mmCIF file of C-alpha atoms in Angstrom:
data_model
loop_
_atom_site.group_PDB
_atom_site.id
_atom_site.type_symbol
_atom_site.label_atom_id
_atom_site.label_comp_id
_atom_site.label_asym_id
_atom_site.label_seq_id
_atom_site.Cartn_x
_atom_site.Cartn_y
_atom_site.Cartn_z
ATOM 1 C CA UNK A 1 127.271 156.006 122.023
ATOM 2 C CA UNK A 2 128.095 153.541 119.314
ATOM 3 C CA UNK A 3 126.934 155.945 116.700
ATOM 4 C CA UNK A 4 129.715 158.818 117.902
ATOM 5 C CA UNK A 5 131.691 155.800 117.443
ATOM 6 C CA UNK A 6 131.701 154.789 114.277
ATOM 7 C CA UNK A 7 131.651 159.419 113.760
ATOM 8 C CA UNK A 8 134.575 159.880 115.634
ATOM 9 C CA UNK A 9 136.668 156.748 113.670
ATOM 10 C CA UNK A 10 134.881 158.033 110.258
ATOM 11 C CA UNK A 11 136.833 161.584 110.443
ATOM 12 C CA UNK A 12 139.766 160.495 111.984
ATOM 13 C CA UNK A 13 140.796 158.231 109.018
ATOM 14 C CA UNK A 14 139.336 161.118 106.997
ATOM 15 C CA UNK A 15 141.690 163.681 108.454
ATOM 16 C CA UNK A 16 144.344 160.323 108.363
ATOM 17 C CA UNK A 17 143.567 160.169 104.850
ATOM 18 C CA UNK A 18 144.088 163.792 103.743
ATOM 19 C CA UNK A 19 147.495 163.641 105.877
ATOM 20 C CA UNK A 20 148.538 161.080 104.704
ATOM 21 C CA UNK A 21 147.572 162.258 100.711
ATOM 22 C CA UNK A 22 149.213 166.251 101.651
ATOM 23 C CA UNK A 23 152.147 164.329 102.634
ATOM 24 C CA UNK A 24 153.609 162.766 99.532
ATOM 25 C CA UNK A 25 152.015 165.664 97.984
ATOM 26 C CA UNK A 26 155.396 167.999 100.175
ATOM 27 C CA UNK A 27 157.891 165.782 98.768
ATOM 28 C CA UNK A 28 157.089 166.007 95.436
ATOM 29 C CA UNK A 29 159.327 168.339 93.618
ATOM 30 C CA UNK A 30 159.349 170.488 90.118
ATOM 31 C CA UNK A 31 159.874 167.968 87.525
ATOM 32 C CA UNK A 32 163.679 168.911 85.383
ATOM 33 C CA UNK A 33 162.635 168.763 82.609
ATOM 34 C CA UNK A 34 162.154 164.814 81.129
ATOM 35 C CA UNK A 35 164.962 164.482 78.291
ATOM 36 C CA UNK A 36 167.399 166.516 79.955
ATOM 37 C CA UNK A 37 167.165 169.934 77.736
ATOM 38 C CA UNK A 38 164.536 172.984 78.476
ATOM 39 C CA UNK A 39 161.926 172.427 76.773
ATOM 40 C CA UNK A 40 159.438 174.112 74.297
ATOM 41 C CA UNK A 41 154.929 174.783 74.836
ATOM 42 C CA UNK A 42 153.148 174.843 72.123
ATOM 43 C CA UNK A 43 148.836 176.306 73.049
ATOM 44 C CA UNK A 44 146.611 173.773 72.416
ATOM 45 C CA UNK A 45 142.964 174.039 73.102
ATOM 46 C CA UNK A 46 143.478 175.248 76.463
ATOM 47 C CA UNK A 47 146.388 173.342 77.376
ATOM 48 C CA UNK A 48 150.037 174.774 77.553
ATOM 49 C CA UNK A 49 151.873 171.331 76.211
ATOM 50 C CA UNK A 50 154.793 170.927 77.490
ATOM 51 C CA UNK A 51 157.277 169.189 73.896
ATOM 52 C CA UNK A 52 161.001 168.626 73.630
ATOM 53 C CA UNK A 53 163.246 169.213 70.380
ATOM 54 C CA UNK A 54 166.473 168.013 69.198
ATOM 55 C CA UNK A 55 168.957 167.594 66.146
ATOM 56 C CA UNK A 56 169.170 169.901 63.108
ATOM 57 C CA UNK A 57 166.093 171.185 61.286
ATOM 58 C CA UNK A 58 166.476 170.821 58.449
ATOM 59 C CA UNK A 59 167.516 166.754 58.692
ATOM 60 C CA UNK A 60 164.075 165.115 58.688
ATOM 61 C CA UNK A 61 161.451 165.465 61.526
ATOM 62 C CA UNK A 62 160.949 162.913 63.733
ATOM 63 C CA UNK A 63 158.175 162.538 66.673
ATOM 64 C CA UNK A 64 158.137 160.530 69.272
ATOM 65 C CA UNK A 65 154.823 159.686 71.502
ATOM 66 C CA UNK A 66 154.799 158.048 74.474
ATOM 67 C CA UNK A 67 152.615 155.564 75.729
ATOM 68 C CA UNK A 68 149.647 155.455 77.655
ATOM 69 C CA UNK A 69 150.407 154.276 81.755
ATOM 70 C CA UNK A 70 149.564 156.112 84.882
ATOM 71 C CA UNK A 71 154.154 157.179 85.066
ATOM 72 C CA UNK A 72 153.657 158.653 80.633
ATOM 73 C CA UNK A 73 156.221 160.357 79.869
ATOM 74 C CA UNK A 74 158.273 161.441 76.537
ATOM 75 C CA UNK A 75 160.947 160.247 79.135
ATOM 76 C CA UNK A 76 160.593 156.892 77.806
ATOM 77 C CA UNK A 77 161.854 158.280 75.452
ATOM 78 C CA UNK A 78 166.047 158.424 76.835
ATOM 79 C CA UNK A 79 167.215 156.590 75.913
ATOM 80 C CA UNK A 80 167.175 157.170 72.315
ATOM 81 C CA UNK A 81 166.205 160.656 72.020
ATOM 82 C CA UNK A 82 169.883 162.346 71.646
ATOM 83 C CA UNK A 83 170.997 159.375 69.415
ATOM 84 C CA UNK A 84 167.735 160.170 67.454
ATOM 85 C CA UNK A 85 168.385 163.591 67.453
ATOM 86 C CA UNK A 86 172.352 163.209 65.080
ATOM 87 C CA UNK A 87 170.755 162.363 62.415
ATOM 88 C CA UNK A 88 166.278 163.658 62.846
ATOM 89 C CA UNK A 89 165.019 166.570 63.583
ATOM 90 C CA UNK A 90 162.998 164.956 66.196
ATOM 91 C CA UNK A 91 160.590 165.875 68.772
ATOM 92 C CA UNK A 92 158.816 164.290 71.798
ATOM 93 C CA UNK A 93 156.238 166.436 73.600
ATOM 94 C CA UNK A 94 153.763 165.729 76.735
ATOM 95 C CA UNK A 95 150.844 164.451 75.902
ATOM 96 C CA UNK A 96 148.091 165.968 77.889
ATOM 97 C CA UNK A 97 147.533 165.263 81.545
ATOM 98 C CA UNK A 98 151.049 163.774 80.846
ATOM 99 C CA UNK A 99 155.041 164.594 82.258
ATOM 100 C CA UNK A 100 155.515 168.609 82.431
ATOM 101 C CA UNK A 101 151.815 169.379 80.850
ATOM 102 C CA UNK A 102 148.858 170.861 81.527
ATOM 103 C CA UNK A 103 146.691 168.061 83.339
ATOM 104 C CA UNK A 104 143.363 169.632 84.489
ATOM 105 C CA UNK A 105 139.822 168.114 85.634
ATOM 106 C CA UNK A 106 139.248 166.305 81.927
ATOM 107 C CA UNK A 107 137.301 162.767 81.301
ATOM 108 C CA UNK A 108 140.382 162.225 78.330
ATOM 109 C CA UNK A 109 139.236 160.423 76.180
ATOM 110 C CA UNK A 110 141.053 158.953 72.894
ATOM 111 C CA UNK A 111 139.014 160.667 70.798
ATOM 112 C CA UNK A 112 141.494 163.972 72.677
ATOM 113 C CA UNK A 113 144.242 161.916 71.654
ATOM 114 C CA UNK A 114 143.724 161.723 68.327
ATOM 115 C CA UNK A 115 143.122 165.011 67.223
ATOM 116 C CA UNK A 116 146.247 166.334 69.215
ATOM 117 C CA UNK A 117 148.755 164.609 67.560
ATOM 118 C CA UNK A 118 147.035 165.963 64.506
ATOM 119 C CA UNK A 119 147.419 168.686 65.501
ATOM 120 C CA UNK A 120 150.956 168.927 66.855
ATOM 121 C CA UNK A 121 152.043 167.003 63.976
ATOM 122 C CA UNK A 122 150.281 169.609 61.632
ATOM 123 C CA UNK A 123 151.184 173.161 63.288
ATOM 124 C CA UNK A 124 155.046 172.004 64.417
ATOM 125 C CA UNK A 125 156.363 169.354 62.493
ATOM 126 C CA UNK A 126 156.592 169.516 57.910
ATOM 127 C CA UNK A 127 155.350 165.202 57.605
ATOM 128 C CA UNK A 128 157.346 164.072 60.034
ATOM 129 C CA UNK A 129 157.982 159.960 60.842
ATOM 130 C CA UNK A 130 156.268 159.445 63.838
ATOM 131 C CA UNK A 131 157.855 156.870 66.438
ATOM 132 C CA UNK A 132 154.374 155.784 69.176
ATOM 133 C CA UNK A 133 154.211 153.316 71.398
ATOM 134 C CA UNK A 134 151.798 150.880 72.862
ATOM 135 C CA UNK A 135 148.306 152.991 72.671
ATOM 136 C CA UNK A 136 149.394 156.014 71.022
ATOM 137 C CA UNK A 137 150.245 153.761 68.557
ATOM 138 C CA UNK A 138 146.626 153.376 67.553
ATOM 139 C CA UNK A 139 146.077 157.071 67.865
ATOM 140 C CA UNK A 140 147.656 158.337 65.410
ATOM 141 C CA UNK A 141 146.743 155.359 63.152
ATOM 142 C CA UNK A 142 143.263 157.557 64.405
ATOM 143 C CA UNK A 143 145.540 161.001 63.374
ATOM 144 C CA UNK A 144 146.679 160.569 59.991
ATOM 145 C CA UNK A 145 142.991 160.651 58.666
ATOM 146 C CA UNK A 146 143.609 164.149 58.947
ATOM 147 C CA UNK A 147 147.046 165.387 59.392
ATOM 148 C CA UNK A 148 150.280 163.889 56.782
ATOM 149 C CA UNK A 149 152.884 161.383 58.013
ATOM 150 C CA UNK A 150 155.707 159.831 56.520
ATOM 151 C CA UNK A 151 156.292 156.734 57.913
ATOM 152 C CA UNK A 152 155.416 155.023 60.905
ATOM 153 C CA UNK A 153 157.065 152.738 63.680
ATOM 154 C CA UNK A 154 154.310 150.983 66.308
ATOM 155 C CA UNK A 155 156.073 149.704 69.306
ATOM 156 C CA UNK A 156 154.246 146.997 70.263
ATOM 157 C CA UNK A 157 150.185 149.062 69.632
ATOM 158 C CA UNK A 158 148.001 148.245 70.815
ATOM 159 C CA UNK A 159 143.609 148.758 71.474
ATOM 160 C CA UNK A 160 142.833 146.736 74.329
ATOM 161 C CA UNK A 161 144.114 147.620 78.109
ATOM 162 C CA UNK A 162 141.849 147.548 80.971
ATOM 163 C CA UNK A 163 139.369 145.650 79.101
ATOM 164 C CA UNK A 164 135.727 146.596 79.325
ATOM 165 C CA UNK A 165 135.197 150.721 80.404
ATOM 166 C CA UNK A 166 134.370 151.001 84.553
ATOM 167 C CA UNK A 167 133.052 154.079 84.331
ATOM 168 C CA UNK A 168 132.892 154.154 87.826
ATOM 169 C CA UNK A 169 136.248 153.707 88.534
ATOM 170 C CA UNK A 170 137.110 156.668 86.511
ATOM 171 C CA UNK A 171 134.578 158.698 89.272
ATOM 172 C CA UNK A 172 136.416 157.386 92.868
ATOM 173 C CA UNK A 173 139.828 158.150 90.873
ATOM 174 C CA UNK A 174 139.102 161.264 89.763
ATOM 175 C CA UNK A 175 137.434 161.377 94.053
ATOM 176 C CA UNK A 176 139.683 164.674 95.363
ATOM 177 C CA UNK A 177 140.355 162.526 99.404
ATOM 178 C CA UNK A 178 139.334 159.077 97.943
ATOM 179 C CA UNK A 179 140.178 159.365 94.741
ATOM 180 C CA UNK A 180 143.155 160.655 95.176
ATOM 181 C CA UNK A 181 144.955 158.287 98.095
ATOM 182 C CA UNK A 182 143.732 155.224 95.673
ATOM 183 C CA UNK A 183 146.216 156.582 93.265
ATOM 184 C CA UNK A 184 148.721 157.126 95.191
ATOM 185 C CA UNK A 185 148.813 153.506 96.793
ATOM 186 C CA UNK A 186 148.129 152.914 92.642
ATOM 187 C CA UNK A 187 151.551 154.767 91.660
ATOM 188 C CA UNK A 188 153.418 153.273 94.648
ATOM 189 C CA UNK A 189 157.373 153.799 93.988
ATOM 190 C CA UNK A 190 156.685 150.043 94.324
ATOM 191 C CA UNK A 191 154.061 150.025 92.262
ATOM 192 C CA UNK A 192 155.756 151.793 89.629
ATOM 193 C CA UNK A 193 158.287 149.028 90.426
ATOM 194 C CA UNK A 194 156.415 145.925 90.471
ATOM 195 C CA UNK A 195 154.645 147.388 86.028
ATOM 196 C CA UNK A 196 157.463 148.087 85.096
ATOM 197 C CA UNK A 197 159.221 144.084 86.333
ATOM 198 C CA UNK A 198 155.797 142.635 84.741
ATOM 199 C CA UNK A 199 154.991 144.315 81.946
ATOM 200 C CA UNK A 200 157.549 146.918 80.847
ATOM 201 C CA UNK A 201 161.262 145.852 81.217
ATOM 202 C CA UNK A 202 162.764 141.905 80.709
ATOM 203 C CA UNK A 203 165.574 142.905 83.496
ATOM 204 C CA UNK A 204 163.851 144.375 85.981
ATOM 205 C CA UNK A 205 167.360 146.191 86.859
ATOM 206 C CA UNK A 206 167.138 148.482 84.151
ATOM 207 C CA UNK A 207 164.577 150.819 85.972
ATOM 208 C CA UNK A 208 167.398 151.807 88.219
ATOM 209 C CA UNK A 209 166.476 153.907 91.794
ATOM 210 C CA UNK A 210 166.346 157.293 89.262
ATOM 211 C CA UNK A 211 164.522 156.036 86.201
ATOM 212 C CA UNK A 212 161.594 155.532 88.640
ATOM 213 C CA UNK A 213 162.108 158.207 90.923
ATOM 214 C CA UNK A 214 161.860 160.058 88.083
ATOM 215 C CA UNK A 215 157.779 157.608 87.097
ATOM 216 C CA UNK A 216 157.536 158.480 90.803
ATOM 217 C CA UNK A 217 158.110 162.436 90.868
ATOM 218 C CA UNK A 218 155.432 162.379 87.765
ATOM 219 C CA UNK A 219 152.162 161.176 89.191
ATOM 220 C CA UNK A 220 152.939 163.131 92.201
ATOM 221 C CA UNK A 221 152.319 166.401 90.453
ATOM 222 C CA UNK A 222 148.584 168.754 91.065
ATOM 223 C CA UNK A 223 146.466 167.096 88.518
ATOM 224 C CA UNK A 224 148.187 163.671 88.092
ATOM 225 C CA UNK A 225 146.034 161.411 88.740
ATOM 226 C CA UNK A 226 142.751 162.570 85.840
ATOM 227 C CA UNK A 227 144.423 161.728 82.066
ATOM 228 C CA UNK A 228 145.762 157.780 84.409
ATOM 229 C CA UNK A 229 142.010 157.840 85.889
ATOM 230 C CA UNK A 230 140.956 157.223 81.968
ATOM 231 C CA UNK A 231 143.505 155.326 81.330
ATOM 232 C CA UNK A 232 143.227 152.934 84.357
ATOM 233 C CA UNK A 233 139.176 152.979 83.293
ATOM 234 C CA UNK A 234 139.163 151.028 80.062
ATOM 235 C CA UNK A 235 137.874 154.763 79.067
ATOM 236 C CA UNK A 236 141.446 155.606 76.527
ATOM 237 C CA UNK A 237 140.783 152.554 75.035
ATOM 238 C CA UNK A 238 139.518 153.831 71.057
ATOM 239 C CA UNK A 239 136.587 151.820 69.185
ATOM 240 C CA UNK A 240 139.554 150.491 66.749
ATOM 241 C CA UNK A 241 140.230 147.875 64.575
ATOM 242 C CA UNK A 242 143.302 147.998 64.682
ATOM 243 C CA UNK A 243 144.653 145.757 61.522
ATOM 244 C CA UNK A 244 141.843 147.680 59.029
ATOM 245 C CA UNK A 245 143.414 151.144 59.585
ATOM 246 C CA UNK A 246 146.858 149.547 59.325
ATOM 247 C CA UNK A 247 145.393 147.605 55.680
ATOM 248 C CA UNK A 248 144.426 152.440 55.108
ATOM 249 C CA UNK A 249 147.982 153.412 55.740
ATOM 250 C CA UNK A 250 149.722 154.153 52.152
ATOM 251 C CA UNK A 251 152.732 155.451 54.286
ATOM 252 C CA UNK A 252 155.542 152.189 55.731
ATOM 253 C CA UNK A 253 154.937 151.132 58.480
ATOM 254 C CA UNK A 254 157.313 149.772 61.395
ATOM 255 C CA UNK A 255 155.845 147.413 64.278
ATOM 256 C CA UNK A 256 158.518 147.081 66.299
ATOM 257 C CA UNK A 257 157.725 143.650 69.218
ATOM 258 C CA UNK A 258 158.761 143.142 72.035
ATOM 259 C CA UNK A 259 159.849 138.733 72.168
ATOM 260 C CA UNK A 260 159.206 137.912 74.995
ATOM 261 C CA UNK A 261 155.807 140.710 76.644
ATOM 262 C CA UNK A 262 152.571 138.767 77.373
ATOM 263 C CA UNK A 263 150.347 141.243 77.867
ATOM 264 C CA UNK A 264 150.637 142.086 73.869
ATOM 265 C CA UNK A 265 152.265 139.376 72.696
ATOM 266 C CA UNK A 266 154.518 138.098 69.843
ATOM 267 C CA UNK A 267 151.630 136.590 67.868
ATOM 268 C CA UNK A 268 149.613 139.849 67.876
ATOM 269 C CA UNK A 269 152.576 140.915 66.065
ATOM 270 C CA UNK A 270 152.882 138.484 63.208
ATOM 271 C CA UNK A 271 149.252 138.232 62.589
ATOM 272 C CA UNK A 272 149.093 142.870 62.296
ATOM 273 C CA UNK A 273 152.079 142.447 60.350
ATOM 274 C CA UNK A 274 151.418 139.511 58.022
ATOM 275 C CA UNK A 275 147.570 141.355 57.382
ATOM 276 C CA UNK A 276 148.795 145.055 57.071
ATOM 277 C CA UNK A 277 151.702 143.675 54.359
ATOM 278 C CA UNK A 278 153.111 145.888 57.827
ATOM 279 C CA UNK A 279 157.952 144.829 58.632
ATOM 280 C CA UNK A 280 158.130 142.859 61.667
ATOM 281 C CA UNK A 281 161.322 144.099 63.415
ATOM 282 C CA UNK A 282 161.435 141.761 67.019
ATOM 283 C CA UNK A 283 163.463 143.149 69.363
ATOM 284 C CA UNK A 284 165.079 139.806 72.007
ATOM 285 C CA UNK A 285 165.495 140.155 75.930
ATOM 286 C CA UNK A 286 162.325 142.668 75.464
ATOM 287 C CA UNK A 287 159.177 142.703 77.021
ATOM 288 C CA UNK A 288 156.464 146.244 75.829
ATOM 289 C CA UNK A 289 159.890 148.597 75.831
ATOM 290 C CA UNK A 290 162.257 147.501 73.895
ATOM 291 C CA UNK A 291 163.767 151.442 73.244
ATOM 292 C CA UNK A 292 164.436 151.187 77.054
ATOM 293 C CA UNK A 293 166.821 147.576 77.452
ATOM 294 C CA UNK A 294 167.779 148.684 73.797
ATOM 295 C CA UNK A 295 167.897 151.301 72.385
ATOM 296 C CA UNK A 296 170.446 150.814 69.631
ATOM 297 C CA UNK A 297 169.197 147.817 67.586
ATOM 298 C CA UNK A 298 165.763 150.231 68.080
ATOM 299 C CA UNK A 299 167.451 153.151 67.083
ATOM 300 C CA UNK A 300 169.260 150.861 64.178
ATOM 301 C CA UNK A 301 165.078 150.008 63.376
ATOM 302 C CA UNK A 302 163.860 153.203 63.122
ATOM 303 C CA UNK A 303 166.634 153.650 60.880
ATOM 304 C CA UNK A 304 166.173 150.662 59.395
ATOM 305 C CA UNK A 305 170.150 149.506 59.570
ATOM 306 C CA UNK A 306 169.272 146.320 60.626
ATOM 307 C CA UNK A 307 166.134 145.021 62.127
ATOM 308 C CA UNK A 308 166.090 141.812 62.822
ATOM 309 C CA UNK A 309 165.247 138.661 61.312
ATOM 310 C CA UNK A 310 161.080 137.913 62.829
ATOM 311 C CA UNK A 311 161.205 134.737 61.192
ATOM 312 C CA UNK A 312 163.420 133.592 63.697
ATOM 313 C CA UNK A 313 162.097 131.468 66.629
#
């Protein structure tokens, strides 16, 4: 009798979980282009990779690479895209596994992203300047061994986001029923708001309902959990000495840091700049996404029009 009761409860729980997953999946709608205009497609190793471009093709190429997180996409650059396109030919892809790009159930890795960046930059751009956020900064440094860039702007670059490599967690998140349910919790509206308030944005009110809704939609597309499963488990943290790697770059490097960020603290940025001869630009009242909250200051930095004093405490 107890076995039947346990079996009935288990079956019922599975049924409820499946129903909840389906309800959330049905709620998700087709994504609109992340930067407000029609996107192009780049075929890469079986992926269709979506990207946006704007500006005069005769202007210098500027490649924008979004950060890696559960809701990562080129929408991260929405506040600066049009302004940068006024004097650059701007290209912004959704990295494989994110945004409007294909999201197959691969075991995503740092080498996959470094190789993609090198191939995309070579095939789609012409020796671009590159703006790369967080982990994508490390992948870009790795890609620089294989292709040519003219300048680097790294936003709070890091090689460590999820200490340790928990392959069991990646496997769990990739599983068809429990994994989907767990990822739905991680990517719920409340969780997305928590991320922005905790280490994304200095002023959480900058994440309005439209901002959160788009990121929720991103995380509820088919296959949305596979790349984040590698990220959350630590498998996307590259085995790279960032300071040593930056020191090998011959091109100009600018590090952009939100003064108040604690995830990758300003002290890390100061040490990187001092030990690699990089330029350090600090934006006040900002965490990991200074370009989202202070777009004009950020575009001035990219253009080298204005560099906030890195020595001001």
